[in-house]
Short mmCIF file of C-alpha atoms and ligand atoms in Angstrom, two decimals:
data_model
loop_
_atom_site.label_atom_id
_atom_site.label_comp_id
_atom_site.label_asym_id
_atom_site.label_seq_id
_atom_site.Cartn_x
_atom_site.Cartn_y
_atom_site.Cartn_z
CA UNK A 192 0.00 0.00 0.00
CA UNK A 193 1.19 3.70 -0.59
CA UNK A 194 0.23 6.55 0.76
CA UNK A 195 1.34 10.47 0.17
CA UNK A 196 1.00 13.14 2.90
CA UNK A 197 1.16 16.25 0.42
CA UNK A 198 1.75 20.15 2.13
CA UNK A 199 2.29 19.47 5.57
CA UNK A 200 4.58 21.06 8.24
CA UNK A 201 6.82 18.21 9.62
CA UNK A 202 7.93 18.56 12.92
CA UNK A 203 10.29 16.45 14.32
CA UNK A 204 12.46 16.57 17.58
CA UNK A 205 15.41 19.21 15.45
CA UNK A 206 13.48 19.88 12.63
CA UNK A 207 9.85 22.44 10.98
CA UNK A 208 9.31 22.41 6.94
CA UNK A 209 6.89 21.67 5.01
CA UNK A 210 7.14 18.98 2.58
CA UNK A 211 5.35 15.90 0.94
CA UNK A 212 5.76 12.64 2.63
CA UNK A 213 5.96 9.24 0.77
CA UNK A 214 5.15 6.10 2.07
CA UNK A 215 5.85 2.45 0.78
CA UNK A 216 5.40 -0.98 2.68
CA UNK A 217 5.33 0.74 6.09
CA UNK A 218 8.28 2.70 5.80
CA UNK A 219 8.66 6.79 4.99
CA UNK A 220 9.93 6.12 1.85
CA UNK A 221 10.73 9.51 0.17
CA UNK A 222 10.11 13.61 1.56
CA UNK A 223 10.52 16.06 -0.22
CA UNK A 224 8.54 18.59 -1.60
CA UNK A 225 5.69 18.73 -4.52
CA UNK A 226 6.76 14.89 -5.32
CA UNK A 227 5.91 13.76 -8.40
CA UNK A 228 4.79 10.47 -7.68
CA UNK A 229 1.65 8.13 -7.68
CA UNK A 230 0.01 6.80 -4.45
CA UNK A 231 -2.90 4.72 -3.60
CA UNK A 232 -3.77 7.21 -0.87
CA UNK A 233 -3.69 10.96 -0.94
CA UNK A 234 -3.99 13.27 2.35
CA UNK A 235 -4.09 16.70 1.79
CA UNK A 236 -2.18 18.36 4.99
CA UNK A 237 -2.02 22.16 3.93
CA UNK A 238 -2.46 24.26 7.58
CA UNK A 239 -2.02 20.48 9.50
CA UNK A 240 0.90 19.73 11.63
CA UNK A 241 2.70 16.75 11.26
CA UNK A 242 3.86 14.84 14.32
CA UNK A 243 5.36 11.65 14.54
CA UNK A 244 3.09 9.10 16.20
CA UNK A 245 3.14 9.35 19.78
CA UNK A 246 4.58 6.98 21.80
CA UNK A 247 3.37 6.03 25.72
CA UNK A 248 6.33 4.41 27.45
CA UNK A 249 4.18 4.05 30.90
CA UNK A 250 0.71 2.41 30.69
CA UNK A 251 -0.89 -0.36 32.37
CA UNK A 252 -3.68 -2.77 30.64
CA UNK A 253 -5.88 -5.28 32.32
CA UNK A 254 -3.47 -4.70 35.51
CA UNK A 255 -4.75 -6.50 38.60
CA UNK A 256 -4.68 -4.15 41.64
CA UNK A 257 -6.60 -4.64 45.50
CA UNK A 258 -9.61 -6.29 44.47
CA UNK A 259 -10.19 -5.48 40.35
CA UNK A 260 -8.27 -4.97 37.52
CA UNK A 261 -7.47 -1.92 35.62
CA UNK A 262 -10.59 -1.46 32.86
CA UNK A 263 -8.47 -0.90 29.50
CA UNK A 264 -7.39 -4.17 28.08
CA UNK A 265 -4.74 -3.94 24.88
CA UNK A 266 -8.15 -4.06 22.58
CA UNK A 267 -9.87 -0.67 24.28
CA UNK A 268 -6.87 0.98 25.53
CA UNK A 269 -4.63 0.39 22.42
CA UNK A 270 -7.77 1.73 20.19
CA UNK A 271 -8.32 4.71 22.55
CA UNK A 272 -4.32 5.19 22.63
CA UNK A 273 -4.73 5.41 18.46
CA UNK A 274 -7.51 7.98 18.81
CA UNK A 275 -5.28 10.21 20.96
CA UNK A 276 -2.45 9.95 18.13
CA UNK A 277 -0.26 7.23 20.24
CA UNK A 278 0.95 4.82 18.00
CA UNK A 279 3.05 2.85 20.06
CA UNK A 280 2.83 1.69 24.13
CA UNK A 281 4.83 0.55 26.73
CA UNK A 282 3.01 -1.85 29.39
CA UNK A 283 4.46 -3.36 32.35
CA UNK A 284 4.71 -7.46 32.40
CA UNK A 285 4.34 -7.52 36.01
CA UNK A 286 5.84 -10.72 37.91
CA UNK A 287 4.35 -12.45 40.78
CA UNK A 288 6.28 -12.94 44.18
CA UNK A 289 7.91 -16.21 43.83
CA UNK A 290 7.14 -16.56 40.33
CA UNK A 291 9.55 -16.29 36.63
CA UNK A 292 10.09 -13.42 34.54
CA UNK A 293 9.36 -15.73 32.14
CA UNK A 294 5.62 -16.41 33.57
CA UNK A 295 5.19 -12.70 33.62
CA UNK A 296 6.17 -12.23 30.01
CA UNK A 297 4.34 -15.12 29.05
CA UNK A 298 1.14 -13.86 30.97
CA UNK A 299 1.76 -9.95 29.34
CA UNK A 300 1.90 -11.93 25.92
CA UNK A 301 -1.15 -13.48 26.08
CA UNK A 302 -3.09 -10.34 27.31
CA UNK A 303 -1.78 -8.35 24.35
CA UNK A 304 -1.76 -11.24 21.43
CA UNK A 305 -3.88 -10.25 18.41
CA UNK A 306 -5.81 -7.67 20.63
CA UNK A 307 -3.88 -4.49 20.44
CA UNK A 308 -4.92 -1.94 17.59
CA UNK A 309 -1.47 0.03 17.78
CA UNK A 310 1.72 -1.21 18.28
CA UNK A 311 3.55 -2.21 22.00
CA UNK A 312 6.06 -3.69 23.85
CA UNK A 313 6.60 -4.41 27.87
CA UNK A 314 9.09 -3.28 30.83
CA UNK A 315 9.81 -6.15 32.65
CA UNK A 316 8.52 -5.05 36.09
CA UNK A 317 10.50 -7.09 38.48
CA UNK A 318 8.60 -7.55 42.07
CA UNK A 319 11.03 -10.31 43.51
CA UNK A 320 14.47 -10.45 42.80
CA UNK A 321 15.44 -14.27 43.40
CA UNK A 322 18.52 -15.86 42.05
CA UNK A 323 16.87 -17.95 39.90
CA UNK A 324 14.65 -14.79 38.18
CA UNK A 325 18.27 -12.59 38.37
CA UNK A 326 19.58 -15.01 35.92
CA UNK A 327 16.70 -14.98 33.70
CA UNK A 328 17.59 -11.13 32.97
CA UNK A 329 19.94 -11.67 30.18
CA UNK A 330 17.11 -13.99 28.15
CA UNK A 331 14.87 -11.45 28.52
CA UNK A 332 17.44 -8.70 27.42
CA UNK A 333 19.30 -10.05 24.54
CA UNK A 334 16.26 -13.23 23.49
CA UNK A 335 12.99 -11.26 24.14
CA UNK A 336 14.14 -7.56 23.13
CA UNK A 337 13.02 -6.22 26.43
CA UNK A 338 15.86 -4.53 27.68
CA UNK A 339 13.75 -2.29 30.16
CA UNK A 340 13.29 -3.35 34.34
CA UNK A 341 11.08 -1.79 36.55
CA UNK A 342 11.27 -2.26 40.00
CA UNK A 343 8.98 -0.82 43.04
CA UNK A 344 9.97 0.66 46.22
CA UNK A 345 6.22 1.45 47.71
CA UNK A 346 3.32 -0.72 47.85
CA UNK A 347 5.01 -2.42 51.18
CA UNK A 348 4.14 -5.95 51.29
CA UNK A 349 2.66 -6.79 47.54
CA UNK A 350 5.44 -5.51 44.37
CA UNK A 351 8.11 -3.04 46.83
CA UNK A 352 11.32 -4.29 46.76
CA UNK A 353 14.22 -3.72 49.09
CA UNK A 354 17.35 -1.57 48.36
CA UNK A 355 19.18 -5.25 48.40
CA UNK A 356 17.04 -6.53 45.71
CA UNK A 357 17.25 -3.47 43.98
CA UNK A 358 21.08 -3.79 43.60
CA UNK A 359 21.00 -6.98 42.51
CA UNK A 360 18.36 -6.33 39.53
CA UNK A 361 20.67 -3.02 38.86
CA UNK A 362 24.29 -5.52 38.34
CA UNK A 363 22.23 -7.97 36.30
CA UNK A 364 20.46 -5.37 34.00
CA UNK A 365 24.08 -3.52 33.72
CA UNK A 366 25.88 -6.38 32.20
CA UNK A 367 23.57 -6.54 29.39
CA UNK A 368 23.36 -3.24 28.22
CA UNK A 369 19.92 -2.16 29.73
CA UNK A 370 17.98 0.10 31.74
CA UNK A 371 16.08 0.16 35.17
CA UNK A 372 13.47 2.22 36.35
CA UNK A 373 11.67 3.30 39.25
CA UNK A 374 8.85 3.76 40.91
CA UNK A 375 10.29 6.20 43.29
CA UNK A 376 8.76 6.44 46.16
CA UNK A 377 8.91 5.32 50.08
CA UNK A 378 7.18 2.48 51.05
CA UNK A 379 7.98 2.33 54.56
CA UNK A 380 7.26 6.05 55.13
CA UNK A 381 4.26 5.88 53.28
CA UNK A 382 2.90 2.50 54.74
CA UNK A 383 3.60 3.93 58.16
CA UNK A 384 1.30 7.32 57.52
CA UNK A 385 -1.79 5.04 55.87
CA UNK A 386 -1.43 3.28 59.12
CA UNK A 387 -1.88 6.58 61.23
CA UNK A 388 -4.68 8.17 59.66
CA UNK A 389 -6.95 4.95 59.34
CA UNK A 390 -5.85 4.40 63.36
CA UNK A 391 -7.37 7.67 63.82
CA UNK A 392 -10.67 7.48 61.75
CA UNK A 393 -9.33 9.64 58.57
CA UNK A 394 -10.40 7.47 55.84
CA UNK A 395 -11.81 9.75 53.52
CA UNK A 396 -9.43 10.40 49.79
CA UNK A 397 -7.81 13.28 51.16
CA UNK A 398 -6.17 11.19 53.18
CA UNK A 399 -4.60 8.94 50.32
CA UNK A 400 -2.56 12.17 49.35
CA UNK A 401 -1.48 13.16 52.91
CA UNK A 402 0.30 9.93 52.98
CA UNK A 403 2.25 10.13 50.02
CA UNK A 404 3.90 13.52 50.90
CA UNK A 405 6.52 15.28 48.78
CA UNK A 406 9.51 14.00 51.02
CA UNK A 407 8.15 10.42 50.24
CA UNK A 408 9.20 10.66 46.59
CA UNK A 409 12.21 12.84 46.61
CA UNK A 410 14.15 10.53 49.24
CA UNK A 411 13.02 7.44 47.04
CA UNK A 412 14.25 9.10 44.06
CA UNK A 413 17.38 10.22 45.55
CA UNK A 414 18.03 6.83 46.79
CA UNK A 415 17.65 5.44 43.67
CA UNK A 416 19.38 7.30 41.90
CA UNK A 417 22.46 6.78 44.34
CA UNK A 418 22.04 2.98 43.97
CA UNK A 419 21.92 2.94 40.48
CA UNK A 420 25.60 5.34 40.73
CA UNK A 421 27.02 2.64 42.81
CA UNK A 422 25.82 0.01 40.26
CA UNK A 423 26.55 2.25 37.12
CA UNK A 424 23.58 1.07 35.08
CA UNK A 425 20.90 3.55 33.46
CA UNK A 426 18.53 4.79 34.93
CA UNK A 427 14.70 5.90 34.59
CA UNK A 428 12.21 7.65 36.98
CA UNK A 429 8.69 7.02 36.36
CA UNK A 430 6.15 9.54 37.13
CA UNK A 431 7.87 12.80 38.86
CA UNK A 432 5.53 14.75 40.36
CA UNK A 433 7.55 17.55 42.12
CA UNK A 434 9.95 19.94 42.99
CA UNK A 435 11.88 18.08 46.12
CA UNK A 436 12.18 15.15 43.46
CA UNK A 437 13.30 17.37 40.95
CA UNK A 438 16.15 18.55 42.92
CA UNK A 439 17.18 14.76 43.30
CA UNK A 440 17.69 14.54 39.35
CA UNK A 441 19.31 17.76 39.44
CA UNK A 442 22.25 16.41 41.94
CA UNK A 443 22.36 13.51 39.69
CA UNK A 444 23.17 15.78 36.97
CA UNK A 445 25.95 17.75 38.59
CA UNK A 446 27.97 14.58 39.32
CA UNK A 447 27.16 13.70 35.35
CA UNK A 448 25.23 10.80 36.54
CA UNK A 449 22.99 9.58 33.31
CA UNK A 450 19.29 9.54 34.56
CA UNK A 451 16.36 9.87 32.60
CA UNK A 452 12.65 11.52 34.05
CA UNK A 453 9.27 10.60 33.30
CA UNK A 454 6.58 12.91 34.53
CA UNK A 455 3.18 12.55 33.43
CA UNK A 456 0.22 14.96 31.87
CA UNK A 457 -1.82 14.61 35.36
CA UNK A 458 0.70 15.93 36.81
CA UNK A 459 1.30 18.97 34.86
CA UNK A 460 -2.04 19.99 34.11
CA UNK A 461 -4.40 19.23 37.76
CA UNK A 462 -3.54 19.52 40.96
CA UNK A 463 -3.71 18.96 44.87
CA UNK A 464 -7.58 20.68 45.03
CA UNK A 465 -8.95 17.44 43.29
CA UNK A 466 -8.48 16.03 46.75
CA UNK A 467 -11.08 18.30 48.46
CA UNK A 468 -14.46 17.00 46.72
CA UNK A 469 -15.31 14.38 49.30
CA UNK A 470 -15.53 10.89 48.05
CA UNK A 471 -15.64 11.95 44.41
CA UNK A 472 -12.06 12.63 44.68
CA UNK A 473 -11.70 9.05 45.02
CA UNK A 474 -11.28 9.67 40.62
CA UNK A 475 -8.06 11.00 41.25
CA UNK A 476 -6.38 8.54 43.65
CA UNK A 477 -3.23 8.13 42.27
CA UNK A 478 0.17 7.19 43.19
CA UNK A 479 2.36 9.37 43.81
CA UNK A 480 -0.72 11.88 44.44
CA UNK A 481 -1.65 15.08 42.42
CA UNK A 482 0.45 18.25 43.64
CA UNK A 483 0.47 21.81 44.27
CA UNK A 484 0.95 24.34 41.62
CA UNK A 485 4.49 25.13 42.76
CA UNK A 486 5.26 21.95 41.69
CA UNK A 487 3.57 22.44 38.20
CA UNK A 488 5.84 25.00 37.72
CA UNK A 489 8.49 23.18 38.28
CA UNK A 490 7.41 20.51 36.26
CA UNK A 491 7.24 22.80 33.06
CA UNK A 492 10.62 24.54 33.95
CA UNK A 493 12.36 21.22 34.40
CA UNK A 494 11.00 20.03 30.88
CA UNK A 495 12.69 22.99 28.78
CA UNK A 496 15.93 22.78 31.15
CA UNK A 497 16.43 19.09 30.28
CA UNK A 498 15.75 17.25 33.52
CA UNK A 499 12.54 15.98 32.29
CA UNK A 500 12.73 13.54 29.03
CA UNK A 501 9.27 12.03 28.77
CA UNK A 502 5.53 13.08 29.49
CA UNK A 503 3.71 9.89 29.66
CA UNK A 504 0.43 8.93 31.08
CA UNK A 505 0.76 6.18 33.70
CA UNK A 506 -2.83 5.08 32.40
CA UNK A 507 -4.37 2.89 34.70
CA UNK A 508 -7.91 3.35 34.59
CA UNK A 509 -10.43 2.10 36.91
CA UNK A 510 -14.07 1.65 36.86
CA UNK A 511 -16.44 4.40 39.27
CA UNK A 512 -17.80 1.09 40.94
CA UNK A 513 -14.36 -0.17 41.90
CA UNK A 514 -13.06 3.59 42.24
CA UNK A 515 -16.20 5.25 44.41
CA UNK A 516 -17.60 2.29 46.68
CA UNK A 517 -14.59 1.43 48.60
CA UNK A 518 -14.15 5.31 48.92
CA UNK A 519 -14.79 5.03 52.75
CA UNK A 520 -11.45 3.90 53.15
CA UNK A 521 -8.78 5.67 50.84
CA UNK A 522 -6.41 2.86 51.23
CA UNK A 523 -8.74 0.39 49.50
CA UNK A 524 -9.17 2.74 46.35
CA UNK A 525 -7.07 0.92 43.57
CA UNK A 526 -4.80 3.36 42.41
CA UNK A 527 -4.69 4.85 38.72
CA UNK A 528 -6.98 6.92 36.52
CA UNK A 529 -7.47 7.11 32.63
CA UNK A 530 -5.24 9.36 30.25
CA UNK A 531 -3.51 7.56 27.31
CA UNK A 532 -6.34 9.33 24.91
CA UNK A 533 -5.78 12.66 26.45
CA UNK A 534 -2.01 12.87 26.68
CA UNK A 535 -1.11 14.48 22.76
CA UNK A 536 -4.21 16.88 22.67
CA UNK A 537 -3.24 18.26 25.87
CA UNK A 538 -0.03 18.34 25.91
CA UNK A 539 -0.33 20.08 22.84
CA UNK A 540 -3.11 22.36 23.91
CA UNK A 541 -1.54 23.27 27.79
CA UNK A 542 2.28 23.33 26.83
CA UNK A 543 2.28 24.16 22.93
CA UNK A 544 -1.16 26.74 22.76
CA UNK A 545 0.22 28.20 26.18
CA UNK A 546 3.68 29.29 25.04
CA UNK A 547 5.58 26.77 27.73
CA UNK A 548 7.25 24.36 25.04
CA UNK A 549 8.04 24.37 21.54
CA UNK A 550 6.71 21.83 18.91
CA UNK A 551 10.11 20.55 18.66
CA UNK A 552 10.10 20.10 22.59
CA UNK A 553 6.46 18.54 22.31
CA UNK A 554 7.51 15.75 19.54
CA UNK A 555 10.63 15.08 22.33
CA UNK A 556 8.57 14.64 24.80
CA UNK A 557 5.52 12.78 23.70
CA UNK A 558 7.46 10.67 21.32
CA UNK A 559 11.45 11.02 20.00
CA UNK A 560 12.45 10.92 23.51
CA UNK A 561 10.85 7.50 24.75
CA UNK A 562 11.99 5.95 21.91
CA UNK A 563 16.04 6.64 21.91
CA UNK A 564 15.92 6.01 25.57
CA UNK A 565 14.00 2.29 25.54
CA UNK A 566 15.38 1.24 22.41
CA UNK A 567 13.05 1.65 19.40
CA UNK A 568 14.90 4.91 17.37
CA UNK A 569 14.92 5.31 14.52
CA UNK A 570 12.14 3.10 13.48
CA UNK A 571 9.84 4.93 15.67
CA UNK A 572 9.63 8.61 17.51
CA UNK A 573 10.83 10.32 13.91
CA UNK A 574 9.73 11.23 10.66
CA UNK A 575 12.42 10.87 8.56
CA UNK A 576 13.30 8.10 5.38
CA UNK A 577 13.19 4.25 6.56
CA UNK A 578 11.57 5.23 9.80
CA UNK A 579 8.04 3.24 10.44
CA UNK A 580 5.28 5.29 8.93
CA UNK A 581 3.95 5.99 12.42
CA UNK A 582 2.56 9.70 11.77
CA UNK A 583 -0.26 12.04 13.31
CA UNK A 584 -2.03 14.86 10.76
CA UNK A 585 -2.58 17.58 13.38
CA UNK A 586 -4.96 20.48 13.41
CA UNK A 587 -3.82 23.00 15.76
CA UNK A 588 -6.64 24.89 15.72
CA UNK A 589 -9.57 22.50 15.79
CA UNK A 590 -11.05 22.94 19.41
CA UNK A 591 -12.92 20.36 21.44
CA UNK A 592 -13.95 19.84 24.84
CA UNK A 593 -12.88 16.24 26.59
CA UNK A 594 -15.26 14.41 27.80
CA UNK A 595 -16.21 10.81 29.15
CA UNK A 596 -19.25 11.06 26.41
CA UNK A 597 -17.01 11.32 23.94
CA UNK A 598 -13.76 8.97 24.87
CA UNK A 599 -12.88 5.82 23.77
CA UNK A 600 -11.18 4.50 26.76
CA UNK A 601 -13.12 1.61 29.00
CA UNK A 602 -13.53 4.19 31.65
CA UNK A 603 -17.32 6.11 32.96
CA UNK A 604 -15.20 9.43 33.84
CA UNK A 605 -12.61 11.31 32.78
CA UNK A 606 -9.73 12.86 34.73
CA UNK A 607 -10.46 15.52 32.78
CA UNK A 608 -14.44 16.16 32.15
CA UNK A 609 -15.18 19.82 30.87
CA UNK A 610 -10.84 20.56 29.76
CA UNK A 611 -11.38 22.60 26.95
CA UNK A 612 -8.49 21.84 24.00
CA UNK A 613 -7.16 23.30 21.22
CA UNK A 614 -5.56 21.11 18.66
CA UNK A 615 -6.88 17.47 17.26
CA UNK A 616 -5.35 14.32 16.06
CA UNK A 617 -7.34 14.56 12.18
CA UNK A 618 -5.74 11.45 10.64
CA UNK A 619 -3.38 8.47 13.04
CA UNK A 620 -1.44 6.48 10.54
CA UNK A 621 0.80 3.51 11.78
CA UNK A 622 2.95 1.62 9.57
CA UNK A 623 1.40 3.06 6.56
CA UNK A 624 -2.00 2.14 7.72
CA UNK A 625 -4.96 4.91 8.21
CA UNK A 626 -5.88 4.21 11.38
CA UNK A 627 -7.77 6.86 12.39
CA UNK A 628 -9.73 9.10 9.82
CA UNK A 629 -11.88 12.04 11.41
CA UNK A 630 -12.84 10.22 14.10
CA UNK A 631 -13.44 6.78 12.68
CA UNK A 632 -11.30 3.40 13.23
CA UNK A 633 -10.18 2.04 9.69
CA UNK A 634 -7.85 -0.65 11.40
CA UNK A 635 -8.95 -4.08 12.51
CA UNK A 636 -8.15 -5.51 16.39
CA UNK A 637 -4.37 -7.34 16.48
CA UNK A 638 -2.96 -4.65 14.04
CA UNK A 639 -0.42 -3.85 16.42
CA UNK A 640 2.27 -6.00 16.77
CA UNK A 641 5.45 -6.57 19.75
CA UNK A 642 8.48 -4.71 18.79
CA UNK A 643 11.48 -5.62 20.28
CA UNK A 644 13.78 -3.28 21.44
CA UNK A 645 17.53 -2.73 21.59
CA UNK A 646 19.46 -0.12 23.71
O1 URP B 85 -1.65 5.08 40.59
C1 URP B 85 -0.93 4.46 39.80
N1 URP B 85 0.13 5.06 39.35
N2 URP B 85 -1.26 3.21 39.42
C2 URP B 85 -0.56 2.36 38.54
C3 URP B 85 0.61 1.67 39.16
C4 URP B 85 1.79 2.57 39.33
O2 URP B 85 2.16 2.85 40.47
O3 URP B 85 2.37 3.06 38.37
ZN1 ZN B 86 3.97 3.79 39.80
ZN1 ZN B 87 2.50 3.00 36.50
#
């Protein structure tokens, strides 16, 4: 199949022209301008942006947390992802105490296989490091292509892992070239607060924030980031939420330590308040919690002054039955909230329409970014010759207001009900392959296929 993109502006992570865009058997073929050349397809892109697709490098399908699972399988939350102009998703093949990295992977497989609409692949996210699932890391590396760990060092007695066990993933993951991650933030200090405001009757949502304080992440973070010195292996945090944290990454920087930072569009765009609406706030329990403004700020600045990398989603949607009826006790409330269709429109719309990044910034962050640091540049997170045709036809100006009426994701609310946006994905191409036409699926269910990644 071919398909030309005539007239629009490219923007890529270095680069804004406008040109024509060819593309062959998957691939960007030829750009250049007013080609001269046949095609089976033909979008017209004059005024449009051109993006390359996004790509989600923190998500989590059909996760089972407290007593349900997250609502989004690969089907409905790769489709919704596609809608939103993310071609491509990370998920996290979570293992079991006790269990293989192997049963993980082969229990992620089966979730995704011939269900997602967009393309994927998986962190490994180690919960138990045991000699015999230490020496499965190099299978998984250099056999699988999944050259990404993620470890845990809250949710005290089910996935946290010790600083021990942490080393030992960190020495294992270094010798084969890849990369571990974090969710960064105390387990012990947070466990210990839960425990003191249900002892004294405070069960109500608020209380899910007050126990995930500020100092919780940034000492996490900082810790991690020292361990991962001593072991000399990358690094990644997942889902930075504030300032102390930021000033973790910061020192890291100084002493030319390479770690990467992940924060996510919750984070940058709602806040703290969410947590005083009574049981309804139960929507945005989320770990870590929502902040203050101060800390958007900080957020934003730390994106243009290169301490930030990514803005993923974290999407982890739950249903209002599982979200609102255990709401009498905070620390029931499985933790998450939808966002993977949200993430490009309002990036675009909050940091892009509001003067706080560039386009070039927004393609780093929502896509060229993710993909040089877990391993799939150049075949995705660019628009450029050979590179997947994985592409987004942008209006900036088309405006729309977000709403769980109008969403695709398995969710009955949105995080963001009533945001108004500026800027729409028109036309989601991946691999060649209309996807996405004005607000129609053109693609059938197992489309998307497992890429395997290198560093
Ligand atoms: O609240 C969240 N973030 N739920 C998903 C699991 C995680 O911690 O990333
Ligand atoms: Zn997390
Ligand atoms: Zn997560």
């Amino acid at each position: 199949m071919s398909l030309l993109i005539r007239n629009g502006r490219i923007i890529t992570a270095t680069d804004d022209y406008t040109a024509d865009i060819f593309i062959e058997d998957e691939k960007i073929s030829l750009i250049g301008k007013n080609l001269d050349i046949g095609a089976e397809n033909i979008i017209e892109a004059e005024n449009k942006l051109i993006f390359p697709g996004g790509i989600d490098p923190h998500v989590h399908f059909d996760l089972p947390f407290k007593h349900t699972a997250s609502s989004d399988d690969f089907e409905t939350g790769t489709r919704a992802a596609l809608f939103g102009g993310t071609t491509c998703v990370i998920d996290f093949a979570v293992q079991n105490k006790n269990h293989s990295l192997y049963s993980a992977l082969d229990e992620w497989n089966i979730k995704a296989y011939n269900k997602s609409y967009c393309d994927y692949s998986f962190h490994l996210n180690m919960t138990d490091a045991t000699p015999d699932a230490i020496k499965e890391i190099k299978d998984i590396i250099l056999r699988e292509g999944i050259p990404s760990f993620k470890i845990f060092m809250a949710y005290k007695g089910t996935m946290m892992m010790d600083d021990r066990q942490i080393l030992a993933v960190m020495d294992e993951v270094k010798k084969y070239g890849g990369i571990v991650s974090a969710h960064a933030t105390n387990g012990d200090m947070i466990d210990y607060l839960v425990s003191k405001y249900k002892s004294e009757g405070k069960l109500n949502p608020l209380y899910h924030y007050l126990s995930q304080p500020e100092i919780s992440e940034s000492e996490a973070t900082g810790r991690f980031i020292d361990l991962a010195n001593l072991t000399n292996v990358k690094s990644y945090v997942v889902h930075i939420t504030c300032e102390g944290t930021l000033n973790k990454i910061k020192e890291a920087k100084v002493r030319s330590q390479e770690v990467f930072a992940e924060t996510c569009i919750q984070y940058l765009v709602l806040d703290a308040s969410l947590y005083n609406k009574g049981t309804d706030s139960a929507k945005w329990v989320i770990s870590p919690p929502l902040r203050e403004k101060k800390d958007q700020y900080a957020l934003w600045s730390a994106i243009n002054n290169g301490l930030i990398q990514t803005v993923a989603t974290d999407h982890c949607p739950f249903l209002l039955k599982d979200k609102i009826t255990e709401a009498r006790d905070f620390s029931l409330i499985p933790n998450g909230a939808p966002g993977i269709e949200n993430r490009m429109e309002l990036l675009f719309s909050e940091g892009v329409k509001k003067n706080r990044i560039s386009l070039n910034k927004y393609v780093e962050l929502t896509s060229t970014n993710a993909a040089k640091i877990f391993g799939l540049h150049p075949h995705k997170g660019t628009i450029a010759v050979d590179s997947d045709a994985d592409i987004v036809v942008f209006d900036p100006e088309e405006k729309h207001t977000i709403s769980v009426k109008t969403h695709h994701m398995n969710c009955d609310y949105s995080s963001y009900e009533g945001f108004e946006v500026t800027g729409k994905c028109k036309t989601v191409i991946i691999r060649g392959h209309i996807a996405i036409d004005d607000n129609q699926l053109l693609i059938n269910k197992g489309f998307g296929k497992f890429i395997k990644r290198k560093l």
